[in-house]
PDB file of C-alpha atoms and ligand atoms in Angstrom:
ATOM      1  CA  MET A   6       1.414   8.903 -13.583  1.00 94.00           C
ATOM      2  CA  ALA A   7      -1.041  11.747 -14.190  1.00 95.00           C
ATOM      3  CA  ALA A   8       1.748  14.255 -13.492  1.00 94.00           C
ATOM      4  CA  GLN A   9       4.080  12.402 -15.865  1.00 95.00           C
ATOM      5  CA  THR A  10       1.387  12.381 -18.556  1.00 96.00           C
ATOM      6  CA  GLU A  11       0.869  16.113 -18.080  1.00 96.00           C
ATOM      7  CA  GLU A  12       4.616  16.676 -18.337  1.00 96.00           C
ATOM      8  CA  SER A  13       4.910  14.718 -21.597  1.00 97.00           C
ATOM      9  CA  ASP A  14       1.798  16.450 -22.986  1.00 97.00           C
ATOM     10  CA  CYS A  15       3.468  19.794 -22.239  1.00 97.00           C
ATOM     11  CA  ALA A  16       6.689  18.607 -23.907  1.00 97.00           C
ATOM     12  CA  ARG A  17       4.760  17.710 -27.047  1.00 97.00           C
ATOM     13  CA  GLU A  18       2.919  21.037 -26.972  1.00 97.00           C
ATOM     14  CA  GLN A  19       6.221  22.874 -26.569  1.00 97.00           C
ATOM     15  CA  THR A  20       7.776  21.116 -29.579  1.00 97.00           C
ATOM     16  CA  LYS A  21       4.716  21.966 -31.665  1.00 97.00           C
ATOM     17  CA  ALA A  22       4.778  25.626 -30.562  1.00 97.00           C
ATOM     18  CA  GLU A  23       8.511  25.884 -31.284  1.00 97.00           C
ATOM     19  CA  GLN A  24       7.938  24.442 -34.772  1.00 98.00           C
ATOM     20  CA  ASP A  25       5.246  27.067 -35.355  1.00 97.00           C
ATOM     21  CA  VAL A  26       7.669  29.831 -34.359  1.00 98.00           C
ATOM     22  CA  ASP A  27      10.344  28.365 -36.613  1.00 98.00           C
ATOM     23  CA  GLN A  28       8.000  28.242 -39.604  1.00 98.00           C
ATOM     24  CA  VAL A  29       7.003  31.885 -39.211  1.00 98.00           C
ATOM     25  CA  ARG A  30      10.608  32.929 -38.630  1.00 97.00           C
ATOM     26  CA  LYS A  31      11.764  31.144 -41.831  1.00 98.00           C
ATOM     27  CA  ARG A  32       8.973  32.666 -43.880  1.00 97.00           C
ATOM     28  CA  ALA A  33       9.822  36.153 -42.575  1.00 97.00           C
ATOM     29  CA  ALA A  34      13.498  35.578 -43.368  1.00 97.00           C
ATOM     30  CA  ARG A  35      12.600  34.503 -46.918  1.00 97.00           C
ATOM     31  CA  ASP A  36      10.452  37.620 -47.366  1.00 96.00           C
ATOM     32  CA  GLN A  37      13.221  39.808 -45.991  1.00 96.00           C
ATOM     33  CA  GLN A  38      15.686  38.215 -48.439  1.00 96.00           C
ATOM     34  CA  ARG A  39      13.380  38.940 -51.362  1.00 95.00           C
ATOM     35  CA  LEU A  40      12.999  42.486 -50.171  1.00 94.00           C
ATOM     36  CA  ASP A  41      16.764  42.968 -49.770  1.00 95.00           C
ATOM     37  CA  SER A  42      17.543  41.345 -53.121  1.00 94.00           C
ATOM     38  CA  GLY A  43      15.870  44.174 -55.048  1.00 91.00           C
ATOM     39  CA  ALA A  44      14.063  41.642 -57.247  1.00 91.00           C
ATOM     40  CA  VAL A  45      10.708  43.087 -56.246  1.00 90.00           C
ATOM     41  CA  THR A  46      10.278  46.470 -57.851  1.00 90.00           C
ATOM     42  CA  SER A  47       6.559  47.118 -58.141  1.00 94.00           C
ATOM     43  CA  PRO A  48       5.565  49.518 -55.335  1.00 94.00           C
ATOM     44  CA  LYS A  49       2.409  47.525 -54.709  1.00 96.00           C
ATOM     45  CA  ASP A  50       4.378  44.242 -54.350  1.00 95.00           C
ATOM     46  CA  LEU A  51       6.927  45.956 -52.130  1.00 94.00           C
ATOM     47  CA  ALA A  52       4.177  47.311 -49.890  1.00 96.00           C
ATOM     48  CA  ASN A  53       2.565  43.851 -49.699  1.00 96.00           C
ATOM     49  CA  LEU A  54       5.887  42.260 -48.828  1.00 95.00           C
ATOM     50  CA  GLN A  55       6.583  44.801 -46.103  1.00 96.00           C
ATOM     51  CA  HIS A  56       3.101  44.351 -44.751  1.00 97.00           C
ATOM     52  CA  GLU A  57       3.574  40.576 -44.639  1.00 97.00           C
ATOM     53  CA  ILE A  58       6.954  40.906 -42.884  1.00 96.00           C
ATOM     54  CA  ALA A  59       5.356  43.136 -40.268  1.00 97.00           C
ATOM     55  CA  SER A  60       2.441  40.791 -39.637  1.00 97.00           C
ATOM     56  CA  LEU A  61       4.814  37.789 -39.525  1.00 97.00           C
ATOM     57  CA  ALA A  62       6.844  39.587 -36.841  1.00 97.00           C
ATOM     58  CA  LYS A  63       3.669  40.127 -34.843  1.00 97.00           C
ATOM     59  CA  ARG A  64       2.665  36.473 -35.335  1.00 97.00           C
ATOM     60  CA  GLN A  65       6.125  35.299 -34.267  1.00 97.00           C
ATOM     61  CA  GLY A  66       5.855  37.343 -31.062  1.00 97.00           C
ATOM     62  CA  ASP A  67       2.461  35.825 -30.264  1.00 97.00           C
ATOM     63  CA  LEU A  68       3.763  32.310 -30.921  1.00 97.00           C
ATOM     64  CA  GLU A  69       6.823  32.917 -28.742  1.00 97.00           C
ATOM     65  CA  ASP A  70       4.459  33.907 -25.921  1.00 98.00           C
ATOM     66  CA  VAL A  71       2.708  30.582 -26.403  1.00 97.00           C
ATOM     67  CA  VAL A  72       6.077  28.774 -26.157  1.00 97.00           C
ATOM     68  CA  LEU A  73       6.865  30.598 -22.898  1.00 97.00           C
ATOM     69  CA  GLU A  74       3.475  29.805 -21.428  1.00 97.00           C
ATOM     70  CA  VAL A  75       3.854  26.101 -22.313  1.00 97.00           C
ATOM     71  CA  MET A  76       7.389  26.055 -20.875  1.00 97.00           C
ATOM     72  CA  GLU A  77       6.097  27.461 -17.579  1.00 97.00           C
ATOM     73  CA  ARG A  78       3.392  24.818 -17.403  1.00 97.00           C
ATOM     74  CA  ARG A  79       5.943  22.147 -18.247  1.00 97.00           C
ATOM     75  CA  GLU A  80       8.267  23.364 -15.517  1.00 97.00           C
ATOM     76  CA  SER A  81       5.610  23.116 -12.819  1.00 97.00           C
ATOM     77  CA  ALA A  82       4.642  19.687 -14.142  1.00 96.00           C
ATOM     78  CA  GLN A  83       8.287  18.630 -13.840  1.00 97.00           C
ATOM     79  CA  GLU A  84       8.420  19.937 -10.272  1.00 97.00           C
ATOM     80  CA  ARG A  85       5.268  18.018  -9.453  1.00 96.00           C
ATOM     81  CA  VAL A  86       6.733  14.847 -11.000  1.00 97.00           C
ATOM     82  CA  ALA A  87       9.922  15.266  -8.954  1.00 97.00           C
ATOM     83  CA  GLU A  88       7.980  15.858  -5.737  1.00 97.00           C
ATOM     84  CA  LEU A  89       5.689  12.883  -6.310  1.00 97.00           C
ATOM     85  CA  THR A  90       8.585  10.633  -7.321  1.00 96.00           C
ATOM     86  CA  GLU A  91      10.231  11.454  -4.011  1.00 97.00           C
ATOM     87  CA  ARG A  92       7.025  10.676  -2.129  1.00 97.00           C
ATOM     88  CA  VAL A  93       6.583   7.403  -4.001  1.00 97.00           C
ATOM     89  CA  ALA A  94      10.147   6.449  -3.067  1.00 97.00           C
ATOM     90  CA  SER A  95       9.551   7.244   0.585  1.00 98.00           C
ATOM     91  CA  VAL A  96       6.276   5.297   0.694  1.00 98.00           C
ATOM     92  CA  GLN A  97       7.938   2.410  -1.148  1.00 98.00           C
ATOM     93  CA  ALA A  98      10.727   2.402   1.455  1.00 98.00           C
ATOM     94  CA  LYS A  99       8.092   2.094   4.179  1.00 98.00           C
ATOM     95  CA  VAL A 100       6.396  -0.746   2.274  1.00 98.00           C
ATOM     96  CA  ASP A 101       9.755  -2.516   1.862  1.00 98.00           C
ATOM     97  CA  ASP A 102      10.505  -2.103   5.552  1.00 98.00           C
ATOM     98  CA  ALA A 103       7.076  -3.420   6.606  1.00 98.00           C
ATOM     99  CA  THR A 104       7.404  -6.333   4.159  1.00 98.00           C
ATOM    100  CA  ALA A 105      10.807  -7.246   5.575  1.00 98.00           C
ATOM    101  CA  ARG A 106       9.461  -7.112   9.138  1.00 98.00           C
ATOM    102  CA  ARG A 107       6.428  -9.174   8.149  1.00 98.00           C
ATOM    103  CA  ASP A 108       8.621 -11.793   6.475  1.00 98.00           C
ATOM    104  CA  ALA A 109      10.860 -11.968   9.541  1.00 98.00           C
ATOM    105  CA  ALA A 110       7.769 -12.405  11.741  1.00 98.00           C
ATOM    106  CA  PHE A 111       6.471 -15.154   9.437  1.00 98.00           C
ATOM    107  CA  GLU A 112       9.776 -16.951   9.713  1.00 98.00           C
ATOM    108  CA  GLU A 113       9.742 -16.676  13.488  1.00 98.00           C
ATOM    109  CA  ILE A 114       6.116 -17.853  13.705  1.00 98.00           C
ATOM    110  CA  ASP A 115       6.780 -20.778  11.343  1.00 98.00           C
ATOM    111  CA  GLY A 116       9.704 -21.821  13.522  1.00 98.00           C
ATOM    112  CA  GLU A 117       7.555 -21.557  16.623  1.00 97.00           C
ATOM    113  CA  VAL A 118       4.738 -23.565  14.997  1.00 97.00           C
ATOM    114  CA  ALA A 119       7.217 -26.289  14.042  1.00 97.00           C
ATOM    115  CA  SER A 120       8.691 -26.546  17.518  1.00 97.00           C
ATOM    116  CA  VAL A 121       5.308 -26.379  19.294  1.00 96.00           C
ATOM    117  CA  THR A 122       3.915 -29.019  16.911  1.00 96.00           C
ATOM    118  CA  LYS A 123       6.833 -31.294  17.736  1.00 96.00           C
ATOM    119  CA  GLU A 124       6.403 -30.645  21.460  1.00 95.00           C
ATOM    120  CA  ARG A 125       2.699 -31.432  21.225  1.00 90.00           C
ATOM    121  CA  GLU A 126       3.388 -34.720  19.433  1.00 92.00           C
ATOM    122  CA  VAL A 127       5.657 -35.776  22.279  1.00 94.00           C
ATOM    123  CA  VAL A 128       3.099 -34.758  24.944  1.00 90.00           C
ATOM    124  CA  ALA A 129       0.187 -36.374  23.052  1.00 87.00           C
ATOM    125  CA  ALA A 130       2.075 -39.665  22.624  1.00 90.00           C
ATOM    126  CA  ALA A 131       2.836 -39.789  26.351  1.00 91.00           C
ATOM    127  CA  GLY A 132      -0.813 -39.630  27.522  1.00 85.00           C
ATOM    128  CA  PRO A 133      -3.634 -42.194  27.428  1.00 91.00           C
ATOM    129  CA  ALA A 134      -5.206 -42.545  23.972  1.00 91.00           C
ATOM    130  CA  ASP A 135      -8.822 -42.216  25.184  1.00 93.00           C
ATOM    131  CA  LEU A 136      -8.031 -38.983  27.050  1.00 92.00           C
ATOM    132  CA  LEU A 137      -6.403 -37.578  23.942  1.00 92.00           C
ATOM    133  CA  LYS A 138      -9.454 -38.561  21.914  1.00 93.00           C
ATOM    134  CA  LEU A 139     -11.759 -36.801  24.396  1.00 94.00           C
ATOM    135  CA  TYR A 140      -9.521 -33.760  24.434  1.00 93.00           C
ATOM    136  CA  ASP A 141      -9.418 -33.546  20.605  1.00 93.00           C
ATOM    137  CA  LYS A 142     -13.203 -33.863  20.409  1.00 95.00           C
ATOM    138  CA  LEU A 143     -13.702 -31.096  22.985  1.00 95.00           C
ATOM    139  CA  ARG A 144     -11.132 -28.945  21.290  1.00 93.00           C
ATOM    140  CA  GLU A 145     -13.062 -29.203  18.036  1.00 95.00           C
ATOM    141  CA  GLN A 146     -16.356 -28.379  19.748  1.00 93.00           C
ATOM    142  CA  GLN A 147     -15.053 -25.566  21.960  1.00 91.00           C
ATOM    143  CA  GLY A 148     -13.264 -23.268  19.552  1.00 91.00           C
ATOM    144  CA  GLY A 149      -9.833 -24.838  19.773  1.00 92.00           C
ATOM    145  CA  ILE A 150      -9.652 -25.116  23.568  1.00 92.00           C
ATOM    146  CA  GLY A 151     -10.335 -28.607  24.902  1.00 93.00           C
ATOM    147  CA  ALA A 152      -8.911 -28.166  28.396  1.00 93.00           C
ATOM    148  CA  ALA A 153      -8.714 -25.226  30.748  1.00 92.00           C
ATOM    149  CA  LYS A 154      -6.791 -24.524  33.884  1.00 92.00           C
ATOM    150  CA  LEU A 155      -8.696 -24.193  37.121  1.00 91.00           C
ATOM    151  CA  TYR A 156      -7.161 -21.071  38.571  1.00 91.00           C
ATOM    152  CA  GLN A 157      -8.253 -19.683  41.955  1.00 90.00           C
ATOM    153  CA  ARG A 158     -11.590 -21.482  41.712  1.00 88.00           C
ATOM    154  CA  THR A 159     -12.257 -19.987  38.293  1.00 89.00           C
ATOM    155  CA  ARG A 160     -12.467 -22.026  35.121  1.00 86.00           C
ATOM    156  CA  GLN A 161     -10.109 -20.425  32.611  1.00 85.00           C
ATOM    157  CA  GLY A 162     -12.089 -21.909  29.730  1.00 81.00           C
ATOM    158  CA  CYS A 163     -15.497 -20.306  30.214  1.00 85.00           C
ATOM    159  CA  ARG A 164     -14.281 -17.889  32.916  1.00 84.00           C
ATOM    160  CA  GLN A 165     -16.851 -18.827  35.522  1.00 82.00           C
ATOM    161  CA  GLU A 166     -16.244 -19.245  39.188  1.00 86.00           C
ATOM    162  CA  LEU A 167     -17.031 -22.681  40.581  1.00 85.00           C
ATOM    163  CA  ALA A 168     -20.135 -23.185  42.677  1.00 86.00           C
ATOM    164  CA  ILE A 169     -19.453 -24.573  46.145  1.00 88.00           C
ATOM    165  CA  THR A 170     -20.996 -27.984  45.305  1.00 88.00           C
ATOM    166  CA  GLU A 171     -18.874 -28.371  42.204  1.00 88.00           C
ATOM    167  CA  LEU A 172     -15.838 -27.251  44.161  1.00 88.00           C
ATOM    168  CA  ASN A 173     -16.461 -29.895  46.777  1.00 90.00           C
ATOM    169  CA  GLU A 174     -16.807 -32.599  44.136  1.00 90.00           C
ATOM    170  CA  ILE A 175     -13.504 -31.626  42.589  1.00 91.00           C
ATOM    171  CA  ARG A 176     -11.826 -31.524  46.001  1.00 91.00           C
ATOM    172  CA  VAL A 177     -12.659 -35.171  46.633  1.00 92.00           C
ATOM    173  CA  ALA A 178     -11.958 -36.381  43.113  1.00 92.00           C
ATOM    174  CA  ALA A 179      -8.983 -38.727  42.738  1.00 92.00           C
ATOM    175  CA  PRO A 180      -5.863 -37.119  41.192  1.00 88.00           C
ATOM    176  CA  ASP A 181      -6.198 -39.192  38.025  1.00 88.00           C
ATOM    177  CA  THR A 182      -9.914 -38.441  37.536  1.00 92.00           C
ATOM    178  CA  VAL A 183     -10.642 -36.393  34.455  1.00 93.00           C
ATOM    179  CA  VAL A 184     -12.560 -33.432  35.861  1.00 93.00           C
ATOM    180  CA  ARG A 185     -14.921 -31.715  33.467  1.00 92.00           C
ATOM    181  CA  CYS A 186     -16.460 -28.273  33.565  1.00 90.00           C
ATOM    182  CA  GLU A 187     -20.210 -28.608  34.170  1.00 86.00           C
ATOM    183  CA  ASN A 188     -20.830 -25.550  32.093  1.00 87.00           C
ATOM    184  CA  CYS A 189     -18.767 -25.983  28.900  1.00 89.00           C
ATOM    185  CA  ARG A 190     -17.696 -29.649  29.322  1.00 91.00           C
ATOM    186  CA  ARG A 191     -14.014 -28.823  28.881  1.00 93.00           C
ATOM    187  CA  ILE A 192     -11.448 -30.802  30.822  1.00 94.00           C
ATOM    188  CA  LEU A 193     -10.468 -28.893  33.950  1.00 92.00           C
ATOM    189  CA  VAL A 194      -6.807 -29.077  34.823  1.00 93.00           C
ATOM    190  CA  ARG A 195      -6.065 -28.890  38.517  1.00 93.00           C
ATOM    191  CA  THR A 196      -2.889 -27.184  39.633  1.00 90.00           C
ATOM    192  CA  ALA A 197      -1.427 -25.887  42.920  1.00 90.00           C
ATOM    193  CA  GLU A 198      -3.045 -22.553  42.094  1.00 90.00           C
ATOM    194  CA  SER A 199      -6.535 -23.955  41.650  1.00 88.00           C
ATOM    195  CA  GLY A 200      -7.648 -22.720  45.081  1.00 86.00           C
ATOM    196  CA  LEU A 201      -8.976 -26.130  46.153  1.00 82.00           C
TER     197      LEU A 201
HETATM  198 ZN1  LIG B 291     -16.364 -24.278  31.434  1.00 73.51          ZN
END
């Protein structure tokens, strides 16, 4: 935007400078016409007129230099605008691409959430209500994880290895006993890989 502003400022400056040149050029042409017409006869007036024509020519040259200088500045401003426009387009393309990938990921995640939610409903409905209540309470207290797998004598919830006394207690517990972690109180899920 700054480059575009500079470019349009230069354009305005150029128009103004060109108008200045035009004004001087017209005035010089008018003077020249008067001189050529022979209407001015007094030597003093003629000398004045010639002097004015000469100084107008000098002024026109100076003003034309100004026009050229402004045009050069405008040209580099235009180049800068073109370069930045290209960069904006390339960054925008990256943004568009990332947005599209994000939206696709959202869609995938939403689909996964929906199917996992449905799965959970089925699993939750199949178990005893009091166990589910305990699990939900623990889940709320323990950062979203109410039960943890016991894997190779290590509690996956709080990541602590079982002490030998605790291990022995779990070994003799009935299969339908709800085993709890003594450390974090989460439900411990026994599997074939529990190392019991
Ligand atoms: Zn624990």
